Amino acid sequence: MTQTDAKTPRGDQFQGDRKESGNTMKAIVNTQYGSPDVLQLKEVAKPAPKNHEVLVKVHAASAAAGDWHLLRAQPFLMRFMYGLLKPKHTILGAAVAGRIEAVGRNVTQFQPDDEVFGDLSACGFGAFAEYVSVPENALAPKPSRLTFEEAATVPVSAVTALQALRDQGHIQPGQKVLINGASGGVGTFAVQIAKALGAEVTAVCSTRNVDMVRSLGADQVIDYTQEDFTQIGQRADLILAANGYHPISAYQRALSPKGIYVMTGGSMTQMFQAMLLGPWLSRNSSQKMGNLLAKPNQKDLVFMKELLEAVKVVPVIDRRYPLGETAEAIRYLEEGHAQGKVVIKVE
Ligand SMILES: NC(=O)c1ccc[n+]([C@@H]2O[C@H](COP(=O)([O-])OP(=O)(O)OC[C@H]3O[C@@H](n4cnc5c(N)ncnc54)[C@H](OP(=O)(O)O)[C@@H]3O)[C@@H](O)[C@H]2O)c1
């Protein structure tokens, strides 16, 4: 067991082109904002865990829409949080799965060799690298029946879907739940979580994804290239908007009188309408409308672990890329047509 209290903060480990062995690792580094072209595979200092941290040997990470938003600093407001002129965090990657290599002296929950998964977005990112040091609370034991690649798909997308449906959407068994953007990273988990929580699920996706989304358990699938779900007179008790765009008034029309609309993603206009108009519409009607910003937490990782181990939820992996091709993975994700999750293979 290694016990150390290193001074090097994660994200400040960039060491140019220096090549060393032993205390270095490969990482995907971004020292400036921009397109995926700014991402470079570099040799950087291997982090050491502080007292409350564990050092994780990363086996897999997954890419999420948040990665390209951060990379490009879009929307611009992100710069106030993540660095005005250049990125504060120079190694991205939030969703991680790996094996613990060393623990800091105050760590109580894990020991070397434990298999873990977690979301690093609240503690500095860093999953696009061979190693990352993170507070133990950012992690949970990896679901035993999942591979590292499968486990890495869960922490950001599934927990977002869970918090949207359960915490903000107050999902109840038997309710009619509609998921718009059902074929992407968040949507494929949302369909399965809603089914696992007893809802009757309508999934909205394009023609090529209809069969895939039905195989995840959706009771009804609406092909958005053929039909507009806001125009067909059906009303849902809960709508999760994970992708696409409809005016908030159209979502309101597709909601039952006491329905709840939760926006987690999609176009910027959809986001600003949910943030700015949602609270006002909620005050002036019996419907509740708004956006959700997911908050990583250990409890929800454990909740998902149980659903995954019970095979009530199964990760959908579209593509896998080696660490050195992370830029390609993010370019693909940015096109907006991923079917499930995009995984970065590290180990
Ligand atoms: N609020 C939070 O805390 C939080 C957390 C995670 C993610 N997000 C956000 O959530 C959004 C979705 O994330 P994600 O990981 O699911 O993205 P994603 O995996 O990139 O979504 C891609 C999927 O969206 C579908 N899609 C594209 N246009 C659509 C449309 N008009 N209607 C319905 N489906 C459409 C695509 O299928 P087709 O091309 O075949 O339609 C594809 O399967 C992003 O905006 C992301 O930034 C927010």
Short mmCIF file of C-alpha atoms and ligand atoms in Angstrom, two decimals:
data_model
loop_
_atom_site.label_atom_id
_atom_site.label_comp_id
_atom_site.label_asym_id
_atom_site.label_seq_id
_atom_site.Cartn_x
_atom_site.Cartn_y
_atom_site.Cartn_z
CA MET A 1 0.00 0.00 0.00
CA THR A 2 1.37 3.41 -0.92
CA GLN A 3 0.66 6.25 1.49
CA THR A 4 1.55 9.69 0.37
CA ASP A 5 0.46 13.29 0.51
CA ALA A 6 1.53 14.59 -2.85
CA LYS A 7 1.47 18.28 -3.63
CA THR A 8 0.83 17.99 -7.38
CA PRO A 9 -2.83 18.81 -8.00
CA ARG A 10 -4.59 16.84 -10.74
CA GLY A 11 -4.95 18.88 -13.89
CA ASP A 12 -1.64 20.67 -13.28
CA GLN A 13 0.48 17.70 -14.17
CA PHE A 14 1.31 18.70 -17.74
CA GLN A 15 4.98 18.19 -18.47
CA GLY A 16 5.32 18.98 -22.18
CA ASP A 17 6.95 16.25 -24.21
CA ARG A 18 9.14 14.94 -21.39
CA LYS A 19 9.48 11.18 -21.61
CA GLU A 20 10.15 9.30 -18.40
CA SER A 21 9.31 5.91 -17.05
CA GLY A 22 8.19 4.93 -13.55
CA ASN A 23 6.60 8.13 -12.30
CA THR A 24 4.95 9.11 -15.53
CA MET A 25 1.83 8.03 -17.35
CA LYS A 26 0.11 8.60 -20.66
CA ALA A 27 -2.75 11.08 -20.67
CA ILE A 28 -4.87 13.06 -23.10
CA VAL A 29 -3.95 16.66 -22.41
CA ASN A 30 -5.71 19.89 -23.37
CA THR A 31 -3.90 23.08 -22.44
CA GLN A 32 -6.21 25.34 -24.45
CA TYR A 33 -9.90 25.46 -25.35
CA GLY A 34 -10.83 24.35 -28.84
CA SER A 35 -11.95 21.50 -31.08
CA PRO A 36 -10.81 17.90 -30.42
CA ASP A 37 -7.70 18.84 -32.48
CA VAL A 38 -6.22 20.45 -29.33
CA LEU A 39 -6.16 17.09 -27.54
CA GLN A 40 -2.72 15.49 -27.37
CA LEU A 41 -1.46 12.19 -26.05
CA LYS A 42 1.36 13.15 -23.66
CA GLU A 43 3.63 11.66 -21.02
CA VAL A 44 2.81 13.46 -17.76
CA ALA A 45 3.55 13.04 -14.06
CA LYS A 46 1.70 10.14 -12.47
CA PRO A 47 -0.47 11.55 -9.67
CA ALA A 48 -0.04 10.42 -6.07
CA PRO A 49 -3.02 10.14 -3.73
CA LYS A 50 -3.46 12.68 -0.95
CA ASN A 51 -4.56 11.48 2.48
CA HIS A 52 -8.24 11.14 1.56
CA GLU A 53 -7.64 10.00 -2.03
CA VAL A 54 -7.12 6.74 -3.85
CA LEU A 55 -4.93 6.20 -6.90
CA VAL A 56 -6.94 4.45 -9.60
CA LYS A 57 -5.35 2.57 -12.48
CA VAL A 58 -7.85 3.49 -15.16
CA HIS A 59 -9.10 0.55 -17.24
CA ALA A 60 -11.81 2.41 -19.13
CA ALA A 61 -13.46 5.81 -19.31
CA SER A 62 -16.46 6.93 -21.26
CA ALA A 63 -16.92 10.10 -23.24
CA ALA A 64 -19.98 12.26 -22.71
CA ALA A 65 -21.42 15.36 -24.36
CA GLY A 66 -20.05 17.29 -21.36
CA ASP A 67 -16.51 16.51 -22.53
CA TRP A 68 -16.84 18.41 -25.79
CA HIS A 69 -18.74 21.23 -24.05
CA LEU A 70 -15.80 21.57 -21.63
CA LEU A 71 -13.20 21.19 -24.36
CA ARG A 72 -14.75 23.99 -26.40
CA ALA A 73 -15.94 26.00 -23.36
CA GLN A 74 -19.46 26.04 -24.81
CA PRO A 75 -21.60 27.66 -23.58
CA PHE A 76 -19.16 30.53 -22.86
CA LEU A 77 -20.47 30.81 -19.29
CA MET A 78 -18.57 27.59 -18.49
CA ARG A 79 -15.35 29.62 -18.54
CA PHE A 80 -16.34 31.30 -15.26
CA MET A 81 -16.23 27.90 -13.61
CA TYR A 82 -13.56 26.05 -15.57
CA GLY A 83 -11.05 28.79 -16.48
CA LEU A 84 -11.62 32.12 -18.21
CA LEU A 85 -8.76 32.08 -20.76
CA LYS A 86 -7.53 28.49 -20.60
CA PRO A 87 -8.80 25.29 -19.00
CA LYS A 88 -8.22 24.83 -15.30
CA HIS A 89 -8.36 21.05 -15.77
CA THR A 90 -5.92 19.87 -18.41
CA ILE A 91 -6.95 16.21 -18.40
CA LEU A 92 -10.65 15.68 -19.11
CA GLY A 93 -12.80 12.59 -18.62
CA ALA A 94 -15.46 12.27 -15.94
CA ALA A 95 -16.73 8.68 -16.06
CA VAL A 96 -14.14 6.15 -14.98
CA ALA A 97 -13.76 2.47 -14.12
CA GLY A 98 -10.57 0.92 -12.85
CA ARG A 99 -8.64 -0.79 -10.11
CA ILE A 100 -7.28 0.86 -6.99
CA GLU A 101 -3.52 0.87 -6.95
CA ALA A 102 -2.79 2.84 -3.76
CA VAL A 103 -4.70 4.58 -0.99
CA GLY A 104 -4.01 7.71 1.09
CA ARG A 105 -3.64 7.32 4.84
CA ASN A 106 -7.17 8.49 5.73
CA VAL A 107 -8.98 6.28 3.23
CA THR A 108 -11.40 3.89 4.90
CA GLN A 109 -13.66 2.49 2.18
CA PHE A 110 -11.22 0.98 -0.31
CA GLN A 111 -7.99 -0.93 -0.50
CA PRO A 112 -5.53 -1.73 -3.26
CA ASP A 113 -6.90 -4.10 -5.92
CA ASP A 114 -10.55 -3.07 -5.39
CA GLU A 115 -12.46 -2.57 -8.63
CA VAL A 116 -14.28 0.76 -8.69
CA PHE A 117 -16.28 3.12 -10.90
CA GLY A 118 -17.16 6.77 -10.47
CA ASP A 119 -17.86 10.27 -11.74
CA LEU A 120 -14.94 12.70 -11.45
CA SER A 121 -16.75 15.82 -12.65
CA ALA A 122 -16.99 17.32 -9.16
CA CYS A 123 -13.36 16.58 -8.31
CA GLY A 124 -11.25 17.73 -11.23
CA PHE A 125 -11.88 15.15 -14.02
CA GLY A 126 -8.82 13.22 -15.26
CA ALA A 127 -10.26 9.90 -16.51
CA PHE A 128 -8.58 10.19 -19.95
CA ALA A 129 -5.29 8.97 -18.48
CA GLU A 130 -3.64 5.79 -17.26
CA TYR A 131 -3.97 6.85 -13.60
CA VAL A 132 -6.04 9.29 -11.62
CA SER A 133 -6.04 10.24 -7.91
CA VAL A 134 -9.53 10.94 -6.58
CA PRO A 135 -11.34 11.39 -3.26
CA GLU A 136 -12.71 8.02 -2.19
CA ASN A 137 -16.26 9.43 -2.04
CA ALA A 138 -16.28 9.91 -5.81
CA LEU A 139 -16.18 6.13 -6.27
CA ALA A 140 -18.21 3.02 -5.54
CA PRO A 141 -17.42 -0.68 -5.95
CA LYS A 142 -17.74 -1.69 -9.61
CA PRO A 143 -20.83 -3.80 -10.40
CA SER A 144 -19.37 -7.28 -10.29
CA ARG A 145 -20.91 -8.65 -13.48
CA LEU A 146 -19.86 -5.72 -15.62
CA THR A 147 -16.60 -5.35 -17.51
CA PHE A 148 -14.60 -2.18 -16.86
CA GLU A 149 -15.76 -0.85 -20.23
CA GLU A 150 -19.40 -1.43 -19.35
CA ALA A 151 -18.97 0.04 -15.88
CA ALA A 152 -17.38 3.20 -17.30
CA THR A 153 -20.58 3.99 -19.23
CA VAL A 154 -22.65 4.34 -16.06
CA PRO A 155 -21.45 7.11 -13.69
CA VAL A 156 -22.43 10.23 -15.67
CA SER A 157 -25.22 9.17 -18.03
CA ALA A 158 -27.08 6.66 -15.88
CA VAL A 159 -26.91 8.80 -12.75
CA THR A 160 -28.22 11.79 -14.74
CA ALA A 161 -31.14 9.68 -15.97
CA LEU A 162 -31.76 8.37 -12.44
CA GLN A 163 -31.78 11.79 -10.79
CA ALA A 164 -34.02 13.21 -13.53
CA LEU A 165 -36.59 10.44 -13.26
CA ARG A 166 -36.53 9.68 -9.55
CA ASP A 167 -35.48 12.87 -7.76
CA GLN A 168 -36.85 15.64 -9.95
CA GLY A 169 -39.46 13.62 -11.86
CA HIS A 170 -40.83 11.77 -8.78
CA ILE A 171 -41.51 8.77 -11.01
CA GLN A 172 -44.22 6.37 -9.77
CA PRO A 173 -45.05 2.82 -10.85
CA GLY A 174 -47.71 2.76 -13.57
CA GLN A 175 -47.07 6.32 -14.70
CA LYS A 176 -46.73 7.19 -18.35
CA VAL A 177 -43.17 8.40 -18.92
CA LEU A 178 -41.87 9.80 -22.20
CA ILE A 179 -38.13 9.95 -22.95
CA ASN A 180 -37.10 12.24 -25.80
CA GLY A 181 -33.62 11.36 -27.10
CA ALA A 182 -33.99 7.74 -26.00
CA SER A 183 -31.16 6.34 -28.12
CA GLY A 184 -28.23 8.34 -26.70
CA GLY A 185 -26.04 7.97 -23.62
CA VAL A 186 -28.60 9.35 -21.16
CA GLY A 187 -31.66 8.06 -23.03
CA THR A 188 -30.69 4.38 -23.23
CA PHE A 189 -30.25 4.36 -19.45
CA ALA A 190 -33.40 6.44 -18.89
CA VAL A 191 -35.63 3.98 -20.77
CA GLN A 192 -34.34 1.06 -18.70
CA ILE A 193 -34.38 2.87 -15.35
CA ALA A 194 -37.95 4.08 -15.93
CA LYS A 195 -39.00 0.50 -16.74
CA ALA A 196 -37.16 -0.83 -13.68
CA LEU A 197 -39.06 1.72 -11.55
CA GLY A 198 -42.37 0.43 -12.92
CA ALA A 199 -43.33 3.07 -15.48
CA GLU A 200 -44.97 2.64 -18.85
CA VAL A 201 -42.36 4.06 -21.21
CA THR A 202 -42.70 5.85 -24.51
CA ALA A 203 -39.34 6.39 -26.20
CA VAL A 204 -38.69 8.97 -28.91
CA CYS A 205 -35.85 8.29 -31.36
CA SER A 206 -35.14 8.15 -35.10
CA THR A 207 -35.96 5.24 -37.45
CA ARG A 208 -32.57 3.49 -37.20
CA ASN A 209 -32.85 3.27 -33.40
CA VAL A 210 -36.44 2.06 -33.07
CA ASP A 211 -35.56 -1.64 -32.68
CA MET A 212 -32.67 -0.95 -30.28
CA VAL A 213 -34.82 1.22 -28.01
CA ARG A 214 -37.67 -1.31 -28.08
CA SER A 215 -35.18 -4.03 -27.06
CA LEU A 216 -34.36 -1.92 -23.96
CA GLY A 217 -37.98 -2.35 -22.84
CA ALA A 218 -39.83 0.68 -24.21
CA ASP A 219 -43.56 -0.05 -24.39
CA GLN A 220 -44.11 2.39 -27.23
CA VAL A 221 -41.59 3.94 -29.61
CA ILE A 222 -42.23 7.14 -31.56
CA ASP A 223 -40.01 7.74 -34.57
CA TYR A 224 -39.43 11.48 -34.56
CA THR A 225 -38.76 11.49 -38.30
CA GLN A 226 -42.35 10.29 -38.86
CA GLU A 227 -44.35 11.80 -35.99
CA ASP A 228 -44.10 14.72 -33.60
CA PHE A 229 -45.04 13.42 -30.15
CA THR A 230 -46.17 16.88 -29.07
CA GLN A 231 -48.82 16.91 -31.82
CA ILE A 232 -50.51 13.50 -31.44
CA GLY A 233 -52.70 14.21 -28.45
CA GLN A 234 -50.96 11.84 -26.01
CA ARG A 235 -50.12 13.13 -22.53
CA ALA A 236 -47.37 11.85 -20.25
CA ASP A 237 -47.13 12.11 -16.47
CA LEU A 238 -43.38 12.66 -16.77
CA ILE A 239 -41.26 13.80 -19.71
CA LEU A 240 -37.49 13.53 -19.69
CA ALA A 241 -35.96 15.64 -22.47
CA ALA A 242 -32.47 14.24 -23.04
CA ASN A 243 -32.00 15.43 -26.59
CA GLY A 244 -33.57 17.22 -29.55
CA TYR A 245 -35.61 20.41 -29.38
CA HIS A 246 -39.24 21.31 -28.86
CA PRO A 247 -40.49 24.64 -27.54
CA ILE A 248 -41.30 24.41 -23.84
CA SER A 249 -44.96 25.17 -24.71
CA ALA A 250 -45.03 21.99 -26.84
CA TYR A 251 -43.66 19.94 -23.94
CA GLN A 252 -46.31 21.51 -21.73
CA ARG A 253 -49.00 20.43 -24.20
CA ALA A 254 -47.72 16.83 -24.09
CA LEU A 255 -47.86 16.72 -20.27
CA SER A 256 -50.81 15.59 -18.15
CA PRO A 257 -52.39 18.36 -15.98
CA LYS A 258 -50.14 17.51 -13.01
CA GLY A 259 -47.23 16.28 -15.13
CA ILE A 260 -43.53 16.96 -14.62
CA TYR A 261 -41.07 17.98 -17.34
CA VAL A 262 -37.36 17.51 -16.66
CA MET A 263 -34.83 18.77 -19.19
CA THR A 264 -31.33 17.32 -18.94
CA GLY A 265 -30.03 18.10 -22.43
CA GLY A 266 -30.66 18.87 -26.06
CA SER A 267 -30.35 22.18 -27.85
CA MET A 268 -29.20 25.35 -26.07
CA THR A 269 -32.60 26.95 -26.71
CA GLN A 270 -34.27 24.01 -25.00
CA MET A 271 -31.89 24.43 -22.06
CA PHE A 272 -32.44 28.19 -21.66
CA GLN A 273 -36.22 27.83 -21.97
CA ALA A 274 -36.26 25.18 -19.23
CA MET A 275 -34.00 27.27 -16.98
CA LEU A 276 -35.67 30.63 -17.50
CA LEU A 277 -39.32 29.87 -18.34
CA GLY A 278 -39.64 26.57 -16.45
CA PRO A 279 -39.85 28.10 -12.94
CA TRP A 280 -42.37 30.72 -14.14
CA LEU A 281 -44.59 28.13 -15.86
CA SER A 282 -44.39 25.91 -12.78
CA ARG A 283 -45.61 28.76 -10.54
CA ASN A 284 -48.55 29.47 -12.82
CA SER A 285 -49.87 25.96 -13.48
CA SER A 286 -50.22 22.58 -11.79
CA GLN A 287 -47.43 21.22 -14.02
CA LYS A 288 -43.80 21.32 -12.93
CA MET A 289 -41.21 22.23 -15.55
CA GLY A 290 -37.48 22.74 -15.25
CA ASN A 291 -33.97 21.56 -15.91
CA LEU A 292 -31.70 19.24 -13.96
CA LEU A 293 -27.97 19.49 -13.46
CA ALA A 294 -26.93 16.08 -12.19
CA LYS A 295 -24.90 15.93 -8.99
CA PRO A 296 -22.44 13.06 -8.73
CA ASN A 297 -22.79 11.05 -5.54
CA GLN A 298 -21.78 7.69 -4.17
CA LYS A 299 -25.30 6.69 -3.11
CA ASP A 300 -26.61 6.86 -6.67
CA LEU A 301 -23.65 4.87 -7.99
CA VAL A 302 -24.57 2.14 -5.50
CA PHE A 303 -28.24 2.38 -6.56
CA MET A 304 -27.18 1.86 -10.18
CA LYS A 305 -24.82 -0.96 -9.19
CA GLU A 306 -27.81 -2.83 -7.77
CA LEU A 307 -29.94 -2.33 -10.89
CA LEU A 308 -27.02 -3.43 -13.08
CA GLU A 309 -26.26 -6.51 -10.99
CA ALA A 310 -29.94 -7.46 -11.11
CA VAL A 311 -29.71 -7.11 -14.94
CA LYS A 312 -32.58 -4.61 -14.83
CA VAL A 313 -30.31 -2.18 -16.67
CA VAL A 314 -27.72 -3.11 -19.29
CA PRO A 315 -25.22 -0.61 -20.74
CA VAL A 316 -25.41 -0.03 -24.49
CA ILE A 317 -21.98 0.55 -26.01
CA ASP A 318 -21.84 2.04 -29.49
CA ARG A 319 -18.09 2.37 -30.07
CA ARG A 320 -14.79 1.78 -28.30
CA TYR A 321 -11.64 3.83 -28.92
CA PRO A 322 -8.11 3.39 -27.49
CA LEU A 323 -6.86 6.21 -25.23
CA GLY A 324 -4.69 7.62 -28.03
CA GLU A 325 -7.82 8.13 -30.17
CA THR A 326 -9.85 10.05 -27.58
CA ALA A 327 -10.05 13.02 -29.98
CA GLU A 328 -11.75 10.76 -32.55
CA ALA A 329 -14.19 9.53 -29.90
CA ILE A 330 -15.14 13.09 -28.96
CA ARG A 331 -15.47 14.09 -32.62
CA TYR A 332 -17.89 11.20 -33.11
CA LEU A 333 -19.89 12.09 -30.02
CA GLU A 334 -20.06 15.71 -31.09
CA GLU A 335 -21.87 14.68 -34.29
CA GLY A 336 -24.78 13.89 -31.95
CA HIS A 337 -25.76 10.47 -33.28
CA ALA A 338 -24.16 8.02 -30.84
CA GLN A 339 -26.29 4.97 -30.14
CA GLY A 340 -25.71 4.50 -26.42
CA LYS A 341 -22.25 5.18 -25.03
CA VAL A 342 -18.77 5.77 -26.42
CA VAL A 343 -15.99 4.10 -24.44
CA ILE A 344 -12.29 4.92 -24.12
CA LYS A 345 -10.20 1.81 -23.51
CA VAL A 346 -7.24 2.64 -21.34
CA GLU A 347 -5.86 -0.58 -19.85
N1 LIG B 1 -27.95 17.93 -17.05
C1 LIG B 1 -26.94 17.13 -16.81
O1 LIG B 1 -26.46 17.03 -15.68
C2 LIG B 1 -26.42 16.33 -17.97
C3 LIG B 1 -25.67 15.18 -17.76
C4 LIG B 1 -25.28 14.43 -18.87
C5 LIG B 1 -25.61 14.87 -20.16
N2 LIG B 1 -26.30 16.03 -20.30
C6 LIG B 1 -26.72 16.51 -21.62
O2 LIG B 1 -27.72 15.64 -22.10
C7 LIG B 1 -27.73 15.64 -23.52
C8 LIG B 1 -27.78 14.23 -24.02
O3 LIG B 1 -26.65 13.54 -23.60
P1 LIG B 1 -26.36 12.15 -24.22
O4 LIG B 1 -25.13 11.63 -23.55
O5 LIG B 1 -27.57 11.32 -24.21
O6 LIG B 1 -26.02 12.59 -25.73
P2 LIG B 1 -25.69 11.69 -26.93
O7 LIG B 1 -25.37 10.31 -26.52
O8 LIG B 1 -24.67 12.42 -27.75
O9 LIG B 1 -27.08 11.69 -27.75
C9 LIG B 1 -27.07 11.20 -29.02
C10 LIG B 1 -28.43 10.61 -29.34
O10 LIG B 1 -29.42 11.63 -29.45
C11 LIG B 1 -30.30 11.30 -30.52
N3 LIG B 1 -30.89 12.49 -31.10
C12 LIG B 1 -30.28 13.42 -31.87
N4 LIG B 1 -31.17 14.36 -32.26
C13 LIG B 1 -32.35 14.01 -31.70
C14 LIG B 1 -33.65 14.58 -31.75
N5 LIG B 1 -33.90 15.71 -32.44
N6 LIG B 1 -34.65 13.97 -31.08
C15 LIG B 1 -34.42 12.85 -30.40
N7 LIG B 1 -33.21 12.25 -30.33
C16 LIG B 1 -32.19 12.83 -30.97
C17 LIG B 1 -29.39 10.60 -31.52
O11 LIG B 1 -30.06 9.68 -32.33
P3 LIG B 1 -30.44 10.04 -33.84
O12 LIG B 1 -29.34 10.88 -34.37
O13 LIG B 1 -30.62 8.75 -34.56
O14 LIG B 1 -31.70 10.76 -33.62
C18 LIG B 1 -28.39 9.86 -30.64
O15 LIG B 1 -28.76 8.52 -30.41
C19 LIG B 1 -26.52 16.45 -23.95
O16 LIG B 1 -26.99 17.72 -24.32
C20 LIG B 1 -25.67 16.53 -22.70
O17 LIG B 1 -24.89 17.70 -22.65
C21 LIG B 1 -26.72 16.76 -19.23
#
